[in-house]
Amino acid sequence: MAVFKLIPCLVLFALFSFDVGVAHPGFGFGWGSNGPSIGRTFSSGLFPQFYQFSCPQADEIVMTVLEKAIARNPRMAASLLRLHFHDCFVQGCDASILLDDSATIRSEKNAGPNKNSIKGFEVIDEIKAKLEQVCPQIVSCADILALAARGSTILSGGPSWELPLGRRDSTTASLNGANTNIPAPNSTIQNLLTMFQRKGLNQEDLVSLSGGHTIGVARCTTFKQRLYNQNGNNQPDETLERSYYYGLRSICPPTGGDNNISPLDLASPARFDNTYFKLILWGKGLLTSDQVLLTGNAGNIVELVKAYAEDESLFFEQFAKSMVNMGNIQPLTGISGEIRKNCHVIN
Ligand code: HEM
Ligand SMILES: *[C@@H]1O[C@H](CO)[C@@H](O)[C@H](O)[C@H]1NC(C)=O
């Protein structure tokens, strides 16, 4: 009988004590010694067991929806991975990217890096609707984005990781933040390092997370500059491999065709693997921001690209760690923010 009394008690603990207590890194509770990751994840106030009692089915529900969505459209995995990145880089992983325009919100969806580009909102909506049926107002939209990014990686053949949870949803968005914090495709290596550093991410994070481009596509408009006028001299980017360059020209003409798409990893665009890094070594990175990992000559970035190209499991390991690091950017915890009922609007 004691067990049955304990469970509701733990549920209350999960709902209330954690919610208000997690902001304190030193917050001590029974299982703190269980896993080595707990101490580290606590620095963000997040921890993998957050929904263990309040919504134990959360990940399973996410995966069921993802499996169908990705079977319908394999690109969806890529779109959902990117959605989490664009959320986390703008005022932290707080689902600010999901808010629509309203009287108080200027939606991030209209920012340069997102407009006509970012996708996957309807899959997040489907997940949220199912979760609201089973555990109403428990699972945040920000955590759904993190779970969907991990699930998409797994379902594409990539690594899994223990995912710290407990993010809460913002009541604000930042259109300006989205325009200034998300790196542009024509970034220099210095730009990239600086923008990642501002989010507390290092070289290993930059290189491994760029490996997210092992799946998905980019529009002609994001790489046209490389083909026709890389340095303002009407010449192509000389670091582009020859035959790849001609192939891209046929997809992406000098004028028009802006929405034509090309795979970021032309060898295996729906498979999460390390070919992205091999292609970079061959001069076949699609975006300037991809190719400068080899040509930019900064720190030991080139060594990392080579190491990941040679050893897929090393890449997977670092990608998993770096996804946790990215997912820990400025989360709202405790009594900050809210759990939105509908990811598109504040409560
Ligand atoms: C390092 C700086 C980065 C830059 C400059 C960058 C830039 C871009 C651009 C321009 C696109 C194509 C968008 C379009 O044509 O509409 C794209 C797509 C994509 N990005 Fe990145 N990205 C970066 C980092 C990341 C990171 C950290 C991730 C995730 C870990 C990521 C995941 C993706 C994915 C999966 C796609 C394909 C999306 C789809 O097919 O719908 N990117 N990125
Ligand atoms: C990158 O592209 C933007 C927008 O097209 C342009 O204004 C900017 O000058 C480019 N930056 C570089 C370094 O080429």
mmCIF file of C-alpha atoms and ligand atoms in Angstrom:
data_model
loop_
_atom_site.group_PDB
_atom_site.id
_atom_site.type_symbol
_atom_site.label_atom_id
_atom_site.label_comp_id
_atom_site.label_asym_id
_atom_site.label_seq_id
_atom_site.Cartn_x
_atom_site.Cartn_y
_atom_site.Cartn_z
ATOM 1 C CA MET A 1 0.000 0.000 0.000
ATOM 2 C CA ALA A 2 2.842 2.328 0.793
ATOM 3 C CA VAL A 3 3.746 2.336 -2.887
ATOM 4 C CA PHE A 4 0.311 3.573 -3.891
ATOM 5 C CA LYS A 5 0.487 6.397 -1.401
ATOM 6 C CA LEU A 6 3.910 7.306 -2.633
ATOM 7 C CA ILE A 7 2.911 7.756 -6.260
ATOM 8 C CA PRO A 8 0.503 10.692 -5.917
ATOM 9 C CA CYS A 9 3.007 12.228 -3.573
ATOM 10 C CA LEU A 10 5.679 11.950 -6.246
ATOM 11 C CA VAL A 11 3.304 13.344 -8.837
ATOM 12 C CA LEU A 12 2.799 16.421 -6.705
ATOM 13 C CA PHE A 13 6.539 16.596 -6.243
ATOM 14 C CA ALA A 14 6.981 16.483 -10.006
ATOM 15 C CA LEU A 15 4.344 19.105 -10.626
ATOM 16 C CA PHE A 16 5.210 21.589 -7.948
ATOM 17 C CA SER A 17 8.460 20.999 -6.176
ATOM 18 C CA PHE A 18 10.424 20.543 -9.381
ATOM 19 C CA ASP A 19 8.753 23.417 -11.103
ATOM 20 C CA VAL A 20 9.791 25.892 -8.454
ATOM 21 C CA GLY A 21 12.908 24.162 -7.249
ATOM 22 C CA VAL A 22 14.852 23.372 -10.368
ATOM 23 C CA ALA A 23 16.316 26.822 -10.737
ATOM 24 C CA HIS A 24 18.668 26.065 -7.845
ATOM 25 C CA PRO A 25 21.684 24.105 -9.072
ATOM 26 C CA GLY A 26 22.276 22.661 -5.635
ATOM 27 C CA PHE A 27 18.712 21.411 -5.207
ATOM 28 C CA GLY A 28 19.218 18.020 -3.681
ATOM 29 C CA PHE A 29 16.859 15.091 -4.043
ATOM 30 C CA GLY A 30 17.052 11.363 -3.728
ATOM 31 C CA TRP A 31 18.388 10.192 -7.051
ATOM 32 C CA GLY A 32 21.023 12.871 -7.493
ATOM 33 C CA SER A 33 23.781 10.298 -7.387
ATOM 34 C CA ASN A 34 22.220 8.076 -10.061
ATOM 35 C CA GLY A 35 23.782 9.461 -13.192
ATOM 36 C CA PRO A 36 26.802 11.535 -13.995
ATOM 37 C CA SER A 37 24.744 13.785 -16.267
ATOM 38 C CA ILE A 38 22.449 15.033 -13.536
ATOM 39 C CA GLY A 39 24.923 17.426 -11.970
ATOM 40 C CA ARG A 40 25.751 18.954 -15.336
ATOM 41 C CA THR A 41 22.199 19.265 -16.555
ATOM 42 C CA PHE A 42 21.236 20.877 -13.272
ATOM 43 C CA SER A 43 23.341 23.888 -14.169
ATOM 44 C CA SER A 44 20.579 24.703 -16.660
ATOM 45 C CA GLY A 45 17.795 23.731 -14.259
ATOM 46 C CA LEU A 46 16.723 20.953 -16.650
ATOM 47 C CA PHE A 47 16.832 17.197 -16.120
ATOM 48 C CA PRO A 48 15.874 14.123 -18.154
ATOM 49 C CA GLN A 49 13.292 12.742 -15.689
ATOM 50 C CA PHE A 50 11.235 15.942 -15.585
ATOM 51 C CA TYR A 51 8.045 14.280 -16.936
ATOM 52 C CA GLN A 52 8.690 10.886 -15.371
ATOM 53 C CA PHE A 53 5.634 11.173 -13.135
ATOM 54 C CA SER A 54 3.617 14.020 -14.669
ATOM 55 C CA CYS A 55 3.606 12.722 -18.266
ATOM 56 C CA PRO A 56 5.588 9.501 -18.645
ATOM 57 C CA GLN A 57 4.180 8.917 -22.165
ATOM 58 C CA ALA A 58 5.491 12.243 -23.504
ATOM 59 C CA ASP A 59 8.395 10.915 -25.561
ATOM 60 C CA GLU A 60 6.389 7.967 -26.872
ATOM 61 C CA ILE A 61 3.649 10.311 -28.088
ATOM 62 C CA VAL A 62 6.221 12.541 -29.770
ATOM 63 C CA MET A 63 7.830 9.548 -31.498
ATOM 64 C CA THR A 64 4.523 8.163 -32.765
ATOM 65 C CA VAL A 65 3.623 11.442 -34.432
ATOM 66 C CA LEU A 66 7.159 11.861 -35.810
ATOM 67 C CA GLU A 67 7.250 8.393 -37.329
ATOM 68 C CA LYS A 68 4.144 9.104 -39.381
ATOM 69 C CA ALA A 69 5.168 12.638 -40.325
ATOM 70 C CA ILE A 70 8.655 11.580 -41.453
ATOM 71 C CA ALA A 71 7.307 8.559 -43.354
ATOM 72 C CA ARG A 72 5.000 10.957 -45.238
ATOM 73 C CA ASN A 73 7.823 13.430 -45.850
ATOM 74 C CA PRO A 74 11.430 12.495 -45.012
ATOM 75 C CA ARG A 75 12.490 16.141 -45.110
ATOM 76 C CA MET A 76 10.331 16.765 -42.034
ATOM 77 C CA ALA A 77 13.078 15.355 -39.800
ATOM 78 C CA ALA A 78 15.448 18.042 -41.055
ATOM 79 C CA SER A 79 12.878 20.798 -40.687
ATOM 80 C CA LEU A 80 12.183 19.844 -37.066
ATOM 81 C CA LEU A 81 15.872 19.649 -36.169
ATOM 82 C CA ARG A 82 16.348 23.152 -37.542
ATOM 83 C CA LEU A 83 13.277 24.468 -35.711
ATOM 84 C CA HIS A 84 14.880 23.678 -32.336
ATOM 85 C CA PHE A 85 18.125 25.418 -33.403
ATOM 86 C CA HIS A 86 16.264 28.560 -34.490
ATOM 87 C CA ASP A 87 14.288 28.510 -31.254
ATOM 88 C CA CYS A 88 17.321 28.142 -28.975
ATOM 89 C CA PHE A 89 19.403 30.876 -30.642
ATOM 90 C CA VAL A 90 16.720 33.509 -30.035
ATOM 91 C CA GLN A 91 16.138 34.334 -26.337
ATOM 92 C CA GLY A 92 16.883 30.701 -25.418
ATOM 93 C CA CYS A 93 14.989 27.448 -25.941
ATOM 94 C CA ASP A 94 11.594 28.858 -25.017
ATOM 95 C CA ALA A 95 9.384 28.131 -28.044
ATOM 96 C CA SER A 96 9.420 31.848 -28.921
ATOM 97 C CA ILE A 97 9.702 30.792 -32.575
ATOM 98 C CA LEU A 98 6.239 29.196 -32.442
ATOM 99 C CA LEU A 99 4.348 32.386 -31.517
ATOM 100 C CA ASP A 100 2.243 33.994 -34.232
ATOM 101 C CA ASP A 101 1.832 37.715 -34.823
ATOM 102 C CA SER A 102 -0.649 39.258 -32.373
ATOM 103 C CA ALA A 103 -1.312 42.498 -30.515
ATOM 104 C CA THR A 104 1.687 41.881 -28.244
ATOM 105 C CA ILE A 105 3.857 39.595 -30.408
ATOM 106 C CA ARG A 106 5.976 40.332 -33.468
ATOM 107 C CA SER A 107 6.456 36.832 -34.737
ATOM 108 C CA GLU A 108 9.949 35.449 -35.325
ATOM 109 C CA LYS A 109 8.448 33.550 -38.241
ATOM 110 C CA ASN A 110 8.804 36.730 -40.318
ATOM 111 C CA ALA A 111 12.527 37.156 -39.632
ATOM 112 C CA GLY A 112 14.923 36.825 -42.580
ATOM 113 C CA PRO A 113 16.326 33.409 -41.577
ATOM 114 C CA ASN A 114 12.816 31.989 -41.011
ATOM 115 C CA LYS A 115 10.499 33.538 -43.586
ATOM 116 C CA ASN A 116 9.579 31.170 -46.445
ATOM 117 C CA SER A 117 12.080 28.781 -44.951
ATOM 118 C CA ILE A 118 11.332 27.306 -41.549
ATOM 119 C CA LYS A 119 8.906 24.382 -41.540
ATOM 120 C CA GLY A 120 7.309 21.776 -39.304
ATOM 121 C CA PHE A 121 4.825 23.850 -37.311
ATOM 122 C CA GLU A 122 1.899 21.551 -38.115
ATOM 123 C CA VAL A 123 3.780 18.526 -36.760
ATOM 124 C CA ILE A 124 4.482 20.376 -33.502
ATOM 125 C CA ASP A 125 0.762 21.227 -33.377
ATOM 126 C CA GLU A 126 -0.183 17.590 -33.829
ATOM 127 C CA ILE A 127 2.173 16.521 -31.019
ATOM 128 C CA LYS A 128 0.891 19.283 -28.739
ATOM 129 C CA ALA A 129 -2.753 18.342 -29.383
ATOM 130 C CA LYS A 130 -2.079 14.701 -28.455
ATOM 131 C CA LEU A 131 -0.154 15.696 -25.335
ATOM 132 C CA GLU A 132 -2.925 18.067 -24.241
ATOM 133 C CA GLN A 133 -5.361 15.134 -24.409
ATOM 134 C CA VAL A 134 -3.183 12.916 -22.221
ATOM 135 C CA CYS A 135 -1.433 15.385 -19.900
ATOM 136 C CA PRO A 136 -3.110 18.791 -20.208
ATOM 137 C CA GLN A 137 -0.825 21.790 -19.688
ATOM 138 C CA ILE A 138 2.107 19.721 -18.528
ATOM 139 C CA VAL A 139 4.525 19.473 -21.469
ATOM 140 C CA SER A 140 5.890 22.782 -22.735
ATOM 141 C CA CYS A 141 6.133 23.666 -26.409
ATOM 142 C CA ALA A 142 9.853 24.311 -25.853
ATOM 143 C CA ASP A 143 10.341 20.725 -24.636
ATOM 144 C CA ILE A 144 8.285 19.434 -27.578
ATOM 145 C CA LEU A 145 10.758 21.177 -29.909
ATOM 146 C CA ALA A 146 13.685 19.544 -28.087
ATOM 147 C CA LEU A 147 12.038 16.107 -28.119
ATOM 148 C CA ALA A 148 11.128 16.468 -31.796
ATOM 149 C CA ALA A 149 14.723 17.399 -32.664
ATOM 150 C CA ARG A 150 16.083 14.354 -30.861
ATOM 151 C CA GLY A 151 13.406 12.062 -32.293
ATOM 152 C CA SER A 152 14.051 13.340 -35.806
ATOM 153 C CA THR A 153 17.756 12.661 -35.415
ATOM 154 C CA ILE A 154 17.102 9.111 -34.210
ATOM 155 C CA LEU A 155 14.569 8.360 -36.949
ATOM 156 C CA SER A 156 17.038 9.572 -39.596
ATOM 157 C CA GLY A 157 19.680 7.119 -38.380
ATOM 158 C CA GLY A 158 21.574 9.440 -36.041
ATOM 159 C CA PRO A 159 22.460 9.202 -32.359
ATOM 160 C CA SER A 160 20.210 9.397 -29.325
ATOM 161 C CA TRP A 161 20.993 11.174 -26.060
ATOM 162 C CA GLU A 162 19.652 11.725 -22.584
ATOM 163 C CA LEU A 163 17.625 14.880 -23.012
ATOM 164 C CA PRO A 164 17.319 17.367 -20.152
ATOM 165 C CA LEU A 165 13.709 18.607 -19.899
ATOM 166 C CA GLY A 166 11.667 21.118 -17.946
ATOM 167 C CA ARG A 167 11.845 24.128 -20.253
ATOM 168 C CA ARG A 168 8.918 26.506 -19.990
ATOM 169 C CA ASP A 169 7.409 28.644 -22.744
ATOM 170 C CA SER A 170 8.030 32.335 -23.278
ATOM 171 C CA THR A 171 5.335 34.983 -23.258
ATOM 172 C CA THR A 172 7.422 37.070 -25.655
ATOM 173 C CA ALA A 173 9.170 36.696 -28.996
ATOM 174 C CA SER A 174 11.943 38.700 -30.642
ATOM 175 C CA LEU A 175 11.756 39.431 -34.348
ATOM 176 C CA ASN A 176 14.908 41.511 -34.039
ATOM 177 C CA GLY A 177 16.640 38.740 -32.091
ATOM 178 C CA ALA A 178 15.824 36.271 -34.843
ATOM 179 C CA ASN A 179 17.283 38.635 -37.434
ATOM 180 C CA THR A 180 20.516 39.175 -35.518
ATOM 181 C CA ASN A 181 21.240 35.929 -33.611
ATOM 182 C CA ILE A 182 20.827 33.276 -36.286
ATOM 183 C CA PRO A 183 23.964 33.018 -38.445
ATOM 184 C CA ALA A 184 23.664 33.797 -42.173
ATOM 185 C CA PRO A 185 24.626 31.219 -44.808
ATOM 186 C CA ASN A 186 27.388 33.491 -46.134
ATOM 187 C CA SER A 187 29.002 33.834 -42.698
ATOM 188 C CA THR A 188 32.771 33.796 -42.304
ATOM 189 C CA ILE A 189 34.282 31.337 -39.853
ATOM 190 C CA GLN A 190 34.848 34.239 -37.430
ATOM 191 C CA ASN A 191 31.142 35.209 -37.654
ATOM 192 C CA LEU A 192 30.141 31.643 -36.890
ATOM 193 C CA LEU A 193 32.506 31.289 -33.935
ATOM 194 C CA THR A 194 31.369 34.604 -32.481
ATOM 195 C CA MET A 195 27.664 33.859 -32.856
ATOM 196 C CA PHE A 196 28.057 30.432 -31.273
ATOM 197 C CA GLN A 197 30.275 31.830 -28.488
ATOM 198 C CA ARG A 198 27.563 34.340 -27.620
ATOM 199 C CA LYS A 199 25.321 31.370 -26.906
ATOM 200 C CA GLY A 200 27.982 29.670 -24.788
ATOM 201 C CA LEU A 201 28.893 27.202 -27.546
ATOM 202 C CA ASN A 202 32.484 26.353 -28.512
ATOM 203 C CA GLN A 203 34.332 25.076 -31.603
ATOM 204 C CA GLU A 204 33.328 21.462 -31.024
ATOM 205 C CA ASP A 205 29.702 22.574 -30.805
ATOM 206 C CA LEU A 206 29.951 24.667 -33.972
ATOM 207 C CA VAL A 207 31.478 21.887 -36.042
ATOM 208 C CA SER A 208 29.375 19.010 -34.763
ATOM 209 C CA LEU A 209 26.102 20.969 -34.874
ATOM 210 C CA SER A 210 26.880 22.121 -38.414
ATOM 211 C CA GLY A 211 26.753 18.379 -39.061
ATOM 212 C CA GLY A 212 22.970 18.816 -38.699
ATOM 213 C CA HIS A 213 23.307 19.678 -42.401
ATOM 214 C CA THR A 214 23.706 15.953 -43.049
ATOM 215 C CA ILE A 215 19.948 16.063 -43.652
ATOM 216 C CA GLY A 216 17.650 18.507 -45.389
ATOM 217 C CA VAL A 217 17.859 21.054 -48.161
ATOM 218 C CA ALA A 218 18.581 24.712 -48.838
ATOM 219 C CA ARG A 219 17.058 27.141 -51.305
ATOM 220 C CA CYS A 220 19.017 28.570 -54.214
ATOM 221 C CA THR A 221 18.804 32.042 -52.660
ATOM 222 C CA THR A 222 20.961 30.846 -49.736
ATOM 223 C CA PHE A 223 23.894 29.770 -51.949
ATOM 224 C CA LYS A 224 23.518 31.893 -55.099
ATOM 225 C CA GLN A 225 26.174 34.380 -53.998
ATOM 226 C CA ARG A 226 28.750 31.558 -54.047
ATOM 227 C CA LEU A 227 27.973 30.670 -57.640
ATOM 228 C CA TYR A 228 28.054 34.087 -59.257
ATOM 229 C CA ASN A 229 29.549 36.775 -57.035
ATOM 230 C CA GLN A 230 31.218 35.443 -53.917
ATOM 231 C CA ASN A 231 33.526 38.390 -53.238
ATOM 232 C CA GLY A 232 31.905 41.251 -55.144
ATOM 233 C CA ASN A 233 33.999 40.506 -58.241
ATOM 234 C CA ASN A 234 31.393 38.507 -60.205
ATOM 235 C CA GLN A 235 33.392 35.332 -59.680
ATOM 236 C CA PRO A 236 32.300 32.058 -58.077
ATOM 237 C CA ASP A 237 33.633 30.853 -54.745
ATOM 238 C CA GLU A 238 36.922 29.225 -55.735
ATOM 239 C CA THR A 239 36.650 26.694 -52.915
ATOM 240 C CA LEU A 240 33.694 25.012 -54.704
ATOM 241 C CA GLU A 241 34.612 21.728 -56.353
ATOM 242 C CA ARG A 242 34.276 22.063 -60.157
ATOM 243 C CA SER A 243 31.637 19.483 -61.084
ATOM 244 C CA TYR A 244 29.594 20.300 -58.002
ATOM 245 C CA TYR A 245 29.707 23.957 -58.999
ATOM 246 C CA TYR A 246 28.304 23.207 -62.469
ATOM 247 C CA GLY A 247 25.594 21.053 -61.006
ATOM 248 C CA LEU A 248 24.550 23.821 -58.641
ATOM 249 C CA ARG A 249 24.476 26.380 -61.457
ATOM 250 C CA SER A 250 21.892 24.316 -63.289
ATOM 251 C CA ILE A 251 19.666 24.268 -60.203
ATOM 252 C CA CYS A 252 20.301 27.884 -59.282
ATOM 253 C CA PRO A 253 20.442 30.328 -62.221
ATOM 254 C CA PRO A 254 21.872 33.865 -61.898
ATOM 255 C CA THR A 255 18.395 35.350 -61.898
ATOM 256 C CA GLY A 256 15.219 33.692 -60.666
ATOM 257 C CA GLY A 257 14.885 30.172 -59.320
ATOM 258 C CA ASP A 258 15.359 31.467 -55.789
ATOM 259 C CA ASN A 259 13.153 28.786 -54.270
ATOM 260 C CA ASN A 260 14.739 25.859 -56.121
ATOM 261 C CA ILE A 261 16.222 23.500 -53.580
ATOM 262 C CA SER A 262 19.389 21.455 -53.309
ATOM 263 C CA PRO A 263 20.348 18.894 -50.647
ATOM 264 C CA LEU A 264 22.788 20.071 -47.984
ATOM 265 C CA ASP A 265 24.331 16.576 -48.117
ATOM 266 C CA LEU A 266 24.020 15.501 -51.741
ATOM 267 C CA ALA A 267 25.211 11.958 -51.033
ATOM 268 C CA SER A 268 22.551 11.012 -48.460
ATOM 269 C CA PRO A 269 20.080 13.862 -47.884
ATOM 270 C CA ALA A 270 17.657 11.905 -45.688
ATOM 271 C CA ARG A 271 20.231 9.889 -43.760
ATOM 272 C CA PHE A 272 21.857 11.213 -40.605
ATOM 273 C CA ASP A 273 25.491 10.163 -41.110
ATOM 274 C CA ASN A 274 28.958 11.736 -41.391
ATOM 275 C CA THR A 275 29.006 12.215 -45.182
ATOM 276 C CA TYR A 276 28.440 15.951 -44.630
ATOM 277 C CA PHE A 277 32.030 16.161 -43.357
ATOM 278 C CA LYS A 278 33.440 14.029 -46.173
ATOM 279 C CA LEU A 279 31.744 16.293 -48.713
ATOM 280 C CA ILE A 280 33.283 19.353 -47.093
ATOM 281 C CA LEU A 281 36.728 17.782 -47.488
ATOM 282 C CA TRP A 282 35.921 17.352 -51.200
ATOM 283 C CA GLY A 283 34.810 20.970 -51.688
ATOM 284 C CA LYS A 284 31.170 19.957 -51.830
ATOM 285 C CA GLY A 285 29.721 21.847 -48.900
ATOM 286 C CA LEU A 286 26.554 23.618 -50.083
ATOM 287 C CA LEU A 287 26.647 26.821 -48.038
ATOM 288 C CA THR A 288 29.568 29.144 -47.490
ATOM 289 C CA SER A 289 29.055 28.494 -43.769
ATOM 290 C CA ASP A 290 29.615 24.781 -44.431
ATOM 291 C CA GLN A 291 32.706 25.137 -46.609
ATOM 292 C CA VAL A 292 34.452 27.672 -44.333
ATOM 293 C CA LEU A 293 34.760 24.941 -41.716
ATOM 294 C CA LEU A 294 37.519 23.656 -43.990
ATOM 295 C CA THR A 295 38.782 26.839 -45.614
ATOM 296 C CA GLY A 296 38.282 29.346 -42.798
ATOM 297 C CA ASN A 297 41.501 28.445 -41.012
ATOM 298 C CA ALA A 298 40.504 29.042 -37.418
ATOM 299 C CA GLY A 299 41.490 27.190 -34.259
ATOM 300 C CA ASN A 300 41.407 23.420 -34.696
ATOM 301 C CA ILE A 301 38.183 23.442 -36.703
ATOM 302 C CA VAL A 302 39.737 21.740 -39.741
ATOM 303 C CA GLU A 303 41.033 18.965 -37.491
ATOM 304 C CA LEU A 304 37.527 18.450 -36.144
ATOM 305 C CA VAL A 305 36.029 18.266 -39.646
ATOM 306 C CA LYS A 306 38.623 15.632 -40.591
ATOM 307 C CA ALA A 307 38.088 13.688 -37.393
ATOM 308 C CA TYR A 308 34.299 13.555 -37.897
ATOM 309 C CA ALA A 309 34.751 12.634 -41.583
ATOM 310 C CA GLU A 310 36.904 9.701 -40.536
ATOM 311 C CA ASP A 311 35.007 8.530 -37.506
ATOM 312 C CA GLU A 312 31.227 8.625 -37.579
ATOM 313 C CA SER A 313 30.856 7.468 -33.990
ATOM 314 C CA LEU A 314 33.047 10.361 -32.823
ATOM 315 C CA PHE A 315 30.745 12.750 -34.698
ATOM 316 C CA PHE A 316 27.637 11.128 -33.219
ATOM 317 C CA GLU A 317 29.056 11.367 -29.711
ATOM 318 C CA GLN A 318 29.935 15.036 -30.037
ATOM 319 C CA PHE A 319 26.672 15.883 -31.826
ATOM 320 C CA ALA A 320 24.719 14.374 -28.933
ATOM 321 C CA LYS A 321 26.708 16.390 -26.367
ATOM 322 C CA SER A 322 26.396 19.554 -28.384
ATOM 323 C CA MET A 323 22.639 19.142 -28.843
ATOM 324 C CA VAL A 324 22.375 19.013 -25.052
ATOM 325 C CA ASN A 325 24.526 22.153 -24.822
ATOM 326 C CA MET A 326 22.377 23.942 -27.411
ATOM 327 C CA GLY A 327 19.200 22.756 -25.686
ATOM 328 C CA ASN A 328 20.447 24.255 -22.425
ATOM 329 C CA ILE A 329 20.632 27.807 -23.796
ATOM 330 C CA GLN A 330 18.763 30.129 -21.410
ATOM 331 C CA PRO A 331 15.755 27.957 -20.628
ATOM 332 C CA LEU A 332 12.852 29.372 -18.642
ATOM 333 C CA THR A 333 12.390 27.300 -15.483
ATOM 334 C CA GLY A 334 10.706 27.478 -12.112
ATOM 335 C CA ILE A 335 7.948 30.078 -12.207
ATOM 336 C CA SER A 336 9.314 31.893 -15.270
ATOM 337 C CA GLY A 337 7.231 31.729 -18.429
ATOM 338 C CA GLU A 338 4.281 29.369 -18.728
ATOM 339 C CA ILE A 339 3.127 26.082 -20.221
ATOM 340 C CA ARG A 340 1.230 27.203 -23.302
ATOM 341 C CA LYS A 341 -2.017 25.431 -24.123
ATOM 342 C CA ASN A 342 -1.560 26.246 -27.781
ATOM 343 C CA CYS A 343 1.989 26.699 -29.057
ATOM 344 C CA HIS A 344 0.924 29.535 -31.395
ATOM 345 C CA VAL A 345 -0.311 31.910 -28.682
ATOM 346 C CA ILE A 346 0.414 32.872 -25.089
ATOM 347 C CA ASN A 347 -2.194 31.739 -22.541
HETATM 348 C C1 HEM B 1 26.380 27.127 -38.325
HETATM 349 C C2 HEM B 1 25.497 28.003 -38.742
HETATM 350 C C3 HEM B 1 24.333 27.642 -39.601
HETATM 351 C C4 HEM B 1 23.947 28.287 -40.727
HETATM 352 C C5 HEM B 1 24.605 29.494 -41.324
HETATM 353 C C6 HEM B 1 22.801 27.591 -41.246
HETATM 354 C C7 HEM B 1 22.110 27.959 -42.375
HETATM 355 C C8 HEM B 1 21.116 27.222 -42.973
HETATM 356 C C9 HEM B 1 20.436 27.577 -44.168
HETATM 357 C C10 HEM B 1 20.664 28.856 -44.975
HETATM 358 C C11 HEM B 1 19.565 26.579 -44.475
HETATM 359 C C12 HEM B 1 18.616 26.511 -45.681
HETATM 360 C C13 HEM B 1 17.381 27.335 -45.394
HETATM 361 C C14 HEM B 1 16.524 27.572 -46.616
HETATM 362 O O1 HEM B 1 16.986 27.446 -47.732
HETATM 363 O O2 HEM B 1 15.345 27.911 -46.472
HETATM 364 C C15 HEM B 1 19.693 25.592 -43.450
HETATM 365 C C16 HEM B 1 18.980 24.422 -43.404
HETATM 366 C C17 HEM B 1 19.086 23.514 -42.373
HETATM 367 N N1 HEM B 1 19.787 23.679 -41.195
HETATM 368 FE FE1 HEM B 1 21.189 25.078 -40.832
HETATM 369 N N2 HEM B 1 22.529 26.532 -40.439
HETATM 370 C C18 HEM B 1 23.424 26.526 -39.411
HETATM 371 C C19 HEM B 1 23.450 25.660 -38.344
HETATM 372 C C20 HEM B 1 22.540 24.640 -38.157
HETATM 373 C C21 HEM B 1 22.410 23.860 -36.943
HETATM 374 C C22 HEM B 1 23.204 24.113 -35.657
HETATM 375 C C23 HEM B 1 21.454 22.934 -37.176
HETATM 376 C C24 HEM B 1 20.931 21.872 -36.263
HETATM 377 C C25 HEM B 1 21.681 21.203 -35.416
HETATM 378 C C26 HEM B 1 20.997 23.126 -38.530
HETATM 379 C C27 HEM B 1 20.076 22.341 -39.171
HETATM 380 C C28 HEM B 1 19.595 22.579 -40.439
HETATM 381 C C29 HEM B 1 18.762 21.623 -41.154
HETATM 382 C C30 HEM B 1 18.391 20.243 -40.671
HETATM 383 C C31 HEM B 1 18.410 22.237 -42.368
HETATM 384 C C32 HEM B 1 17.495 21.682 -43.450
HETATM 385 C C33 HEM B 1 16.063 22.097 -43.142
HETATM 386 C C34 HEM B 1 15.013 21.590 -44.106
HETATM 387 O O3 HEM B 1 15.331 20.841 -45.039
HETATM 388 O O4 HEM B 1 13.837 21.979 -43.939
HETATM 389 N N3 HEM B 1 21.652 24.180 -39.081
HETATM 390 N N4 HEM B 1 20.631 26.012 -42.530
HETATM 391 C C1 LIG B 2 25.779 38.141 -47.054
HETATM 392 O O1 LIG B 2 24.517 38.290 -47.660
HETATM 393 C C2 LIG B 2 23.864 39.490 -47.308
HETATM 394 C C3 LIG B 2 22.446 39.433 -47.845
HETATM 395 O O2 LIG B 2 22.406 38.988 -49.159
HETATM 396 C C4 LIG B 2 24.670 40.663 -47.841
HETATM 397 O O3 LIG B 2 24.037 41.892 -47.510
HETATM 398 C C5 LIG B 2 26.063 40.619 -47.212
HETATM 399 O O4 LIG B 2 26.879 41.616 -47.755
HETATM 400 C C6 LIG B 2 26.719 39.253 -47.449
HETATM 401 N N1 LIG B 2 27.942 39.167 -46.672
HETATM 402 C C7 LIG B 2 29.082 38.767 -47.208
HETATM 403 C C8 LIG B 2 30.237 38.635 -46.235
HETATM 404 O O5 LIG B 2 29.232 38.491 -48.350
#
